[in-house]
Short mmCIF file of C-alpha atoms and ligand atoms in Angstrom, two decimals:
data_model
loop_
_atom_site.label_atom_id
_atom_site.label_comp_id
_atom_site.label_asym_id
_atom_site.label_seq_id
_atom_site.Cartn_x
_atom_site.Cartn_y
_atom_site.Cartn_z
CA UNK A 1 123.37 -129.02 77.78
CA UNK A 2 126.67 -130.10 76.44
CA UNK A 3 126.17 -130.84 72.77
CA UNK A 4 129.17 -133.16 72.76
CA UNK A 5 127.15 -135.57 74.89
CA UNK A 6 123.82 -135.56 73.08
CA UNK A 7 125.18 -135.41 69.56
CA UNK A 8 126.58 -137.93 67.18
CA UNK A 9 128.55 -141.12 67.77
CA UNK A 10 131.42 -139.50 65.84
CA UNK A 11 134.69 -139.81 67.80
CA UNK A 12 135.86 -136.53 69.24
CA UNK A 13 139.52 -135.67 69.55
CA UNK A 14 140.41 -132.74 71.78
CA UNK A 15 140.44 -130.27 68.86
CA UNK A 16 136.95 -131.37 67.87
CA UNK A 17 135.66 -131.07 71.42
CA UNK A 18 136.86 -127.46 71.47
CA UNK A 19 134.51 -126.81 68.55
CA UNK A 20 131.47 -128.84 69.59
CA UNK A 21 131.29 -128.63 73.39
CA UNK A 22 129.31 -126.02 75.30
CA UNK A 23 126.95 -125.25 72.43
CA UNK A 24 123.26 -126.05 72.27
CA UNK A 25 122.08 -124.61 68.99
CA UNK A 26 118.38 -125.10 69.77
CA UNK A 27 118.58 -123.30 73.11
CA UNK A 28 120.56 -120.56 71.33
CA UNK A 29 117.69 -120.11 68.83
CA UNK A 30 119.92 -121.24 66.00
CA UNK A 31 122.90 -119.03 66.73
CA UNK A 32 126.29 -120.71 66.76
CA UNK A 33 127.35 -119.14 70.07
CA UNK A 34 125.58 -118.93 73.42
CA UNK A 35 124.37 -115.50 74.52
CA UNK A 36 126.31 -113.41 77.03
CA UNK A 37 123.90 -113.49 79.95
CA UNK A 38 124.19 -110.47 82.24
CA UNK A 39 122.13 -111.47 85.22
CA UNK A 40 121.70 -111.53 88.97
CA UNK A 41 118.03 -112.31 89.60
CA UNK A 42 116.44 -115.47 88.21
CA UNK A 43 112.61 -115.59 88.40
CA UNK A 44 110.86 -118.76 89.61
CA UNK A 45 107.64 -119.71 87.85
CA UNK A 46 105.73 -120.78 90.99
CA UNK A 47 105.78 -120.56 94.79
CA UNK A 48 106.54 -124.28 94.87
CA UNK A 49 109.65 -123.78 92.71
CA UNK A 50 110.70 -120.80 94.83
CA UNK A 51 110.46 -122.74 98.11
CA UNK A 52 112.25 -125.78 96.67
CA UNK A 53 114.94 -123.66 94.94
CA UNK A 54 113.94 -125.58 91.81
CA UNK A 55 115.28 -124.51 88.45
CA UNK A 56 118.30 -124.92 86.23
CA UNK A 57 119.61 -121.52 87.34
CA UNK A 58 118.87 -119.82 90.67
CA UNK A 59 121.06 -116.80 91.08
CA UNK A 60 123.65 -115.09 88.88
CA UNK A 61 126.55 -115.73 91.23
CA UNK A 62 125.91 -119.48 91.10
CA UNK A 63 125.91 -119.69 87.32
CA UNK A 64 124.32 -118.55 84.08
CA UNK A 65 123.86 -120.16 80.66
CA UNK A 66 127.15 -118.49 79.68
CA UNK A 67 129.14 -119.89 82.62
CA UNK A 68 127.49 -123.28 82.11
CA UNK A 69 128.63 -123.33 78.47
CA UNK A 70 132.21 -122.61 79.52
CA UNK A 71 132.12 -125.26 82.25
CA UNK A 72 130.71 -127.84 79.81
CA UNK A 73 133.46 -127.04 77.38
CA UNK A 74 136.24 -127.38 79.94
CA UNK A 75 134.73 -130.61 81.24
CA UNK A 76 134.78 -131.98 77.69
CA UNK A 77 138.37 -130.84 77.25
CA UNK A 78 139.62 -132.28 80.56
CA UNK A 79 137.98 -135.66 80.01
CA UNK A 80 136.10 -138.14 82.21
CA UNK A 81 138.27 -137.61 85.32
CA UNK A 82 136.90 -134.07 85.60
CA UNK A 83 133.93 -133.93 87.97
CA UNK A 84 133.45 -130.18 87.93
CA UNK A 85 134.91 -126.86 86.82
CA UNK A 86 134.99 -123.72 88.93
CA UNK A 87 135.53 -120.29 87.45
CA UNK A 88 137.36 -117.44 89.11
CA UNK A 89 138.01 -113.77 88.31
CA UNK A 90 141.77 -114.36 87.83
CA UNK A 91 144.29 -117.16 87.72
CA UNK A 92 145.56 -116.19 91.15
CA UNK A 93 142.00 -116.29 92.53
CA UNK A 94 141.66 -119.82 91.12
CA UNK A 95 144.81 -120.85 93.01
CA UNK A 96 143.88 -119.16 96.30
CA UNK A 97 140.30 -120.49 96.17
CA UNK A 98 141.66 -123.99 95.58
CA UNK A 99 144.12 -123.80 98.48
CA UNK A 100 141.37 -122.55 100.78
CA UNK A 101 139.21 -125.46 99.61
CA UNK A 102 141.59 -128.20 100.69
CA UNK A 103 143.32 -126.74 103.78
CA UNK A 104 142.35 -125.79 107.32
CA UNK A 105 144.13 -124.43 110.39
CA UNK A 106 146.81 -126.85 111.61
CA UNK A 107 147.44 -128.36 108.17
CA UNK A 108 150.74 -128.56 106.31
CA UNK A 109 151.21 -127.77 102.61
CA UNK A 110 154.07 -128.72 100.27
CA UNK A 111 154.81 -126.25 97.46
CA UNK A 112 157.23 -126.60 94.56
CA UNK A 113 159.98 -123.97 94.75
CA UNK A 114 159.37 -122.84 91.15
CA UNK A 115 155.67 -121.90 91.43
CA UNK A 116 154.26 -118.55 90.37
CA UNK A 117 155.53 -116.02 92.90
CA UNK A 118 152.12 -114.64 93.98
CA UNK A 119 151.09 -118.23 94.86
CA UNK A 120 153.97 -118.25 97.35
CA UNK A 121 152.92 -114.85 98.69
CA UNK A 122 149.48 -116.28 99.45
CA UNK A 123 150.97 -119.26 101.30
CA UNK A 124 153.43 -117.11 103.26
CA UNK A 125 150.84 -114.42 103.95
CA UNK A 126 147.21 -115.38 104.33
CA UNK A 127 147.63 -119.14 104.77
CA UNK A 128 150.33 -118.65 107.43
CA UNK A 129 148.05 -116.17 109.22
CA UNK A 130 145.26 -118.77 109.22
CA UNK A 131 147.49 -121.47 110.71
CA UNK A 132 148.61 -123.41 107.62
CA UNK A 133 152.36 -124.11 107.42
CA UNK A 134 154.11 -124.35 104.03
CA UNK A 135 157.32 -126.19 103.13
CA UNK A 136 158.92 -125.50 99.73
CA UNK A 137 160.62 -128.32 97.84
CA UNK A 138 163.13 -128.72 95.00
CA UNK A 139 161.21 -129.08 91.70
CA UNK A 140 163.45 -132.06 90.83
CA UNK A 141 162.75 -133.90 94.09
CA UNK A 142 160.63 -136.67 92.47
CA UNK A 143 159.61 -139.43 94.88
CA UNK A 144 162.13 -138.02 97.39
CA UNK A 145 159.24 -135.76 98.40
CA UNK A 146 158.19 -138.60 100.73
CA UNK A 147 160.75 -137.38 103.28
CA UNK A 148 158.97 -134.01 103.55
CA UNK A 149 155.55 -135.38 104.44
CA UNK A 150 154.25 -134.83 107.95
CA UNK A 151 151.18 -136.46 109.50
CA UNK A 152 149.23 -133.23 108.79
CA UNK A 153 150.35 -132.73 105.15
CA UNK A 154 147.12 -132.30 103.20
CA UNK A 155 148.15 -131.00 99.79
CA UNK A 156 150.99 -130.52 97.31
CA UNK A 157 151.07 -127.59 94.85
CA UNK A 158 153.13 -128.01 91.67
CA UNK A 159 153.66 -126.13 88.43
CA UNK A 160 155.18 -127.86 85.40
CA UNK A 161 157.32 -126.33 84.15
CA UNK A 162 157.82 -123.31 86.45
CA UNK A 163 156.90 -120.27 84.38
CA UNK A 164 160.21 -118.43 84.86
CA UNK A 165 162.89 -121.04 85.44
CA UNK A 166 161.31 -123.99 83.57
CA UNK A 167 162.39 -126.91 85.76
CA UNK A 168 160.15 -129.88 85.15
CA UNK A 169 158.84 -131.64 88.27
CA UNK A 170 157.90 -135.31 87.98
CA UNK A 171 154.21 -134.92 88.77
CA UNK A 172 153.45 -138.63 88.41
CA UNK A 173 156.05 -139.58 91.06
CA UNK A 174 154.92 -136.76 93.36
CA UNK A 175 151.26 -137.75 93.00
CA UNK A 176 151.98 -141.38 93.82
CA UNK A 177 153.65 -140.41 97.10
CA UNK A 178 151.00 -137.80 97.95
CA UNK A 179 148.10 -140.18 97.38
CA UNK A 180 149.71 -142.91 99.47
CA UNK A 181 149.71 -140.38 102.31
CA UNK A 182 146.19 -139.09 101.75
CA UNK A 183 147.19 -135.68 100.35
CA UNK A 184 145.71 -133.97 97.29
CA UNK A 185 147.81 -132.79 94.33
CA UNK A 186 147.15 -129.39 92.79
CA UNK A 187 148.74 -128.50 89.44
CA UNK A 188 149.01 -125.02 87.96
CA UNK A 189 148.65 -126.17 84.34
CA UNK A 190 148.71 -122.71 82.76
CA UNK A 191 151.81 -123.28 80.61
CA UNK A 192 150.66 -126.42 78.78
CA UNK A 193 146.85 -126.24 79.15
CA UNK A 194 144.86 -129.53 79.15
CA UNK A 195 145.61 -129.80 75.42
CA UNK A 196 149.30 -130.55 76.02
CA UNK A 197 149.30 -131.84 79.58
CA UNK A 198 146.57 -134.19 80.79
CA UNK A 199 146.97 -133.35 84.48
CA UNK A 200 143.87 -135.08 85.75
CA UNK A 201 144.78 -138.27 83.85
CA UNK A 202 148.26 -138.25 85.41
CA UNK A 203 147.29 -138.26 89.06
CA UNK A 204 146.53 -134.60 89.68
CA UNK A 205 143.37 -133.96 91.71
CA UNK A 206 142.87 -130.28 90.89
CA UNK A 207 144.18 -128.65 87.71
CA UNK A 208 144.23 -124.86 87.58
CA UNK A 209 144.66 -122.53 84.67
CA UNK A 210 145.27 -118.82 84.55
CA UNK A 211 142.85 -118.50 81.63
CA UNK A 212 144.17 -114.96 81.38
CA UNK A 213 146.97 -116.56 79.37
CA UNK A 214 146.34 -119.04 76.53
CA UNK A 215 142.61 -119.64 76.98
CA UNK A 216 141.86 -115.94 76.63
CA UNK A 217 144.69 -115.75 74.14
CA UNK A 218 144.31 -112.06 73.30
CA UNK A 219 145.66 -110.25 76.39
CA UNK A 220 142.21 -108.82 77.07
CA UNK A 221 140.83 -110.70 80.10
CA UNK A 222 141.64 -111.71 83.65
CA UNK A 223 140.21 -115.16 84.32
CA UNK A 224 140.89 -118.45 86.09
CA UNK A 225 139.57 -122.00 85.99
CA UNK A 226 139.65 -124.88 88.49
CA UNK A 227 139.12 -128.41 87.13
CA UNK A 228 138.70 -131.02 89.85
CA UNK A 229 138.25 -134.78 90.03
CA UNK A 230 135.42 -136.48 91.94
CA UNK A 231 137.43 -136.57 95.18
CA UNK A 232 138.23 -132.84 95.17
CA UNK A 233 135.28 -131.23 93.40
CA UNK A 234 132.87 -131.15 96.41
CA UNK A 235 135.52 -129.24 98.42
CA UNK A 236 136.11 -126.74 95.62
CA UNK A 237 132.41 -126.27 94.87
CA UNK A 238 131.62 -125.60 98.51
CA UNK A 239 134.42 -123.05 98.91
CA UNK A 240 133.46 -121.21 95.72
CA UNK A 241 129.95 -120.90 97.15
CA UNK A 242 131.11 -119.83 100.60
CA UNK A 243 133.52 -117.23 99.25
CA UNK A 244 131.16 -115.91 96.57
CA UNK A 245 133.73 -116.39 93.81
CA UNK A 246 132.37 -115.63 90.33
CA UNK A 247 133.43 -113.80 87.16
CA UNK A 248 131.88 -111.16 84.91
CA UNK A 249 129.83 -112.43 81.94
CA UNK A 250 131.86 -110.68 79.24
CA UNK A 251 135.07 -112.25 80.50
CA UNK A 252 133.38 -115.66 80.68
CA UNK A 253 132.32 -115.22 77.06
CA UNK A 254 135.81 -114.15 75.95
CA UNK A 255 137.29 -117.22 77.68
CA UNK A 256 134.75 -119.39 75.84
CA UNK A 257 135.56 -117.71 72.56
CA UNK A 258 139.30 -118.07 73.17
CA UNK A 259 138.92 -121.80 73.83
CA UNK A 260 137.42 -122.35 70.36
CA UNK A 261 140.74 -121.48 68.71
CA UNK A 262 143.08 -122.71 71.44
CA UNK A 263 144.28 -125.76 69.48
CA UNK A 264 145.43 -123.84 66.39
CA UNK A 265 146.98 -121.01 68.37
CA UNK A 266 148.83 -123.35 70.69
CA UNK A 267 150.14 -125.45 67.79
CA UNK A 268 151.66 -122.30 66.30
CA UNK A 269 153.10 -121.16 69.67
CA UNK A 270 154.61 -124.66 70.00
CA UNK A 271 156.22 -124.57 66.54
CA UNK A 272 157.45 -120.99 66.68
CA UNK A 273 158.57 -121.32 70.31
CA UNK A 274 160.73 -124.36 69.55
CA UNK A 275 162.16 -122.78 66.42
CA UNK A 276 163.10 -119.62 68.31
CA UNK A 277 164.51 -121.68 71.20
CA UNK A 278 166.79 -123.62 68.80
CA UNK A 279 167.84 -120.43 67.06
CA UNK A 280 168.65 -118.76 70.37
CA UNK A 281 170.60 -121.82 71.60
CA UNK A 282 172.99 -121.31 68.66
CA UNK A 283 173.59 -117.60 69.37
CA UNK A 284 176.96 -116.65 70.88
CA UNK A 285 175.28 -114.20 73.29
CA UNK A 286 173.17 -117.01 74.78
CA UNK A 287 174.65 -119.37 77.33
CA UNK A 288 171.64 -121.64 77.82
CA UNK A 289 168.00 -121.94 76.78
CA UNK A 290 165.53 -123.11 79.44
CA UNK A 291 162.90 -124.95 77.38
CA UNK A 292 161.87 -128.54 78.24
CA UNK A 293 161.06 -129.21 74.59
CA UNK A 294 164.77 -129.04 73.70
CA UNK A 295 166.58 -132.40 73.75
CA UNK A 296 169.42 -130.79 75.74
CA UNK A 297 167.11 -129.62 78.55
CA UNK A 298 167.33 -131.53 81.87
CA UNK A 299 163.51 -131.75 81.96
CA UNK A 300 163.18 -133.09 78.41
CA UNK A 301 162.58 -136.76 79.32
CA UNK A 302 159.71 -135.88 81.67
CA UNK A 303 158.29 -133.42 79.16
CA UNK A 304 158.37 -136.10 76.47
CA UNK A 305 156.72 -138.65 78.72
CA UNK A 306 153.97 -136.41 80.15
CA UNK A 307 153.35 -133.62 77.61
CA UNK A 308 152.24 -133.63 74.00
CA UNK A 309 153.42 -130.13 73.20
CA UNK A 310 155.00 -126.93 74.45
CA UNK A 311 153.60 -123.44 74.53
CA UNK A 312 155.45 -120.30 73.50
CA UNK A 313 156.97 -119.36 76.86
CA UNK A 314 160.59 -120.09 77.80
CA UNK A 315 163.68 -118.40 79.20
CA UNK A 316 167.27 -117.81 78.20
CA UNK A 317 170.46 -117.30 80.20
CA UNK A 318 172.73 -114.77 78.52
CA UNK A 319 176.51 -114.81 78.70
CA UNK A 320 177.57 -112.58 81.60
CA UNK A 321 176.83 -108.93 80.74
CA UNK A 322 176.17 -105.76 82.73
CA UNK A 323 172.52 -104.85 83.25
CA UNK A 324 172.94 -101.77 81.05
CA UNK A 325 173.82 -103.99 78.08
CA UNK A 326 170.76 -106.17 78.72
CA UNK A 327 168.67 -103.01 78.95
CA UNK A 328 170.07 -101.88 75.59
CA UNK A 329 168.67 -105.11 74.09
CA UNK A 330 165.31 -104.60 75.78
CA UNK A 331 165.10 -100.99 74.60
CA UNK A 332 166.01 -101.91 71.01
CA UNK A 333 163.59 -104.76 70.24
CA UNK A 334 160.27 -103.64 68.78
CA UNK A 335 158.22 -106.80 68.16
CA UNK A 336 158.94 -108.08 71.66
CA UNK A 337 156.97 -105.87 74.02
CA UNK A 338 158.12 -105.54 77.62
CA UNK A 339 155.32 -106.61 79.91
CA UNK A 340 154.11 -109.20 82.39
CA UNK A 341 151.63 -111.91 81.62
CA UNK A 342 151.78 -114.00 78.43
CA UNK A 343 149.63 -116.31 76.31
CA UNK A 344 148.35 -113.60 74.00
CA UNK A 345 148.99 -113.35 70.26
CA UNK A 346 152.00 -111.06 70.73
CA UNK A 347 155.63 -111.64 71.63
CA UNK A 348 156.95 -110.42 74.97
CA UNK A 349 160.24 -110.20 76.83
CA UNK A 350 161.12 -109.47 80.45
CA UNK A 351 164.23 -109.59 82.61
CA UNK A 352 163.74 -111.73 85.70
CA UNK A 353 165.64 -112.98 88.73
CA UNK A 354 164.34 -115.80 90.94
CA UNK A 355 167.05 -115.23 93.54
CA UNK A 356 164.91 -113.05 95.78
CA UNK A 357 162.28 -115.67 96.54
CA UNK A 358 163.65 -119.19 96.08
CA UNK A 359 164.03 -120.96 99.42
CA UNK A 360 164.46 -124.70 98.74
CA UNK A 361 166.90 -124.28 95.84
CA UNK A 362 169.60 -121.80 94.91
CA UNK A 363 169.00 -119.83 91.72
CA UNK A 364 172.41 -119.29 90.15
CA UNK A 365 171.99 -119.31 86.37
CA UNK A 366 175.44 -117.85 85.65
CA UNK A 367 174.29 -114.84 83.62
CA UNK A 368 171.43 -112.41 83.14
CA UNK A 369 168.10 -114.09 82.42
CA UNK A 370 165.30 -113.13 80.04
CA UNK A 371 161.87 -114.71 79.69
CA UNK A 372 160.42 -114.71 76.19
CA UNK A 373 156.89 -115.30 75.00
CA UNK A 374 156.83 -116.22 71.33
CA UNK A 375 153.64 -114.88 69.80
CA UNK A 376 152.02 -115.47 66.43
CA UNK A 377 154.27 -113.17 64.38
CA UNK A 378 156.41 -114.61 61.57
CA UNK A 379 159.52 -116.12 63.20
CA UNK A 380 161.87 -114.53 60.63
CA UNK A 381 160.67 -111.11 61.79
CA UNK A 382 161.18 -112.14 65.41
CA UNK A 383 164.73 -113.32 64.67
CA UNK A 384 165.51 -110.06 62.86
CA UNK A 385 164.17 -108.10 65.83
CA UNK A 386 166.33 -110.05 68.29
CA UNK A 387 169.39 -109.72 65.97
CA UNK A 388 169.04 -105.95 66.35
CA UNK A 389 168.66 -106.38 70.10
CA UNK A 390 171.81 -108.53 70.33
CA UNK A 391 173.75 -105.98 68.25
CA UNK A 392 172.71 -103.28 70.76
CA UNK A 393 173.75 -105.55 73.65
CA UNK A 394 177.19 -106.18 72.12
CA UNK A 395 177.64 -102.45 71.45
CA UNK A 396 176.92 -101.68 75.12
CA UNK A 397 179.39 -104.23 76.55
C1 PLP B 1 149.73 -115.47 85.27
C2 PLP B 1 149.83 -116.70 86.06
C3 PLP B 1 148.98 -116.92 87.13
C4 PLP B 1 148.00 -115.89 87.64
O1 PLP B 1 147.04 -115.55 86.71
P1 PLP B 1 146.30 -114.13 86.77
O2 PLP B 1 145.14 -114.30 85.89
O3 PLP B 1 147.30 -113.12 86.31
O4 PLP B 1 145.90 -113.91 88.20
C5 PLP B 1 149.08 -118.13 87.79
N1 PLP B 1 149.96 -119.05 87.42
C6 PLP B 1 150.79 -118.87 86.39
C7 PLP B 1 151.74 -119.96 86.03
C8 PLP B 1 150.76 -117.68 85.69
O5 PLP B 1 151.61 -117.50 84.68
#
């Protein structure tokens, strides 16, 4: 049971729901948190129950008290548009399961050119093999997407902002066109989470999160979630069942535990991220900062309209410099670890280049590009670390 529904008439803001939802103290014998249920077999009390498949839980793959608690919590966080939440063993599995839910052979899919690269690999690989054609579109296309629809276009996949290049698609405009043509809209909402971007309230039918990132928050799990509205949930639920998608109980618990503190962590990532972005924008080594929360960013107006905050992930374009000078920076910084993924408590930096996989748009940033994740360290320490990195870069020019 979701305690946010049976409890008090007290109003519940999102931060409060993160604390109250998915907990049933009585069922938990007084403990604050639900137990981590490791289980496959569920015993039925009578032959009648067995034959009728009667019971709150029937088999481990289909759900446990631990997965139910997490689903209740995400339902409470997403709001009344959310008809169901699916859980997956990784963010990518959440995306692929969703695409398989809404597409069949002969269908056409529209995908934003700035989506997570492995999402493209799935479309170009497995979906193509199964007879689904994909067209990529400019993230800034807006309602111009209408021209790309075909009679068999069934879905549109977007990511706002793209997690390397940070263009901000107008999801509201895209959703309006898609719905008029009977297509579903899928949003990879990993960057903002439902706390800062209310996807399902803004016309999205299925909102996905790589919970590996901010929901987990500690760089210690692989996990994905699929939140769907009433139109899309039956398709997602059926496909999860047919594919046998489920996740391990300890990871489910860590996702649940991460969600409890998501609001305070994200608020800090937002503050520190913006402060670092402004500081970097003023550096002579930096040509441009790609962060929709900055007033100067081309996506700022959409971000302001549709988002209530930013997370700690953004990119910078350096002034032209040879790779060896960029590598000198990377090898000098200590607080910024070099590694993929993000959303944990620690700061990260990587070099990236979208040129090898963009197809609808040309990636020509005009200098080497770095993606930064601003963690929960003190920003003065992070600035000092990057100062040392920039000194090493200048010395290697
Ligand atoms: C990391 C990431 C994913 C994939 O999540 P995994 O848990 O690593 O499979 C999907 N989308 C975005 C935007 C991501 O950053």
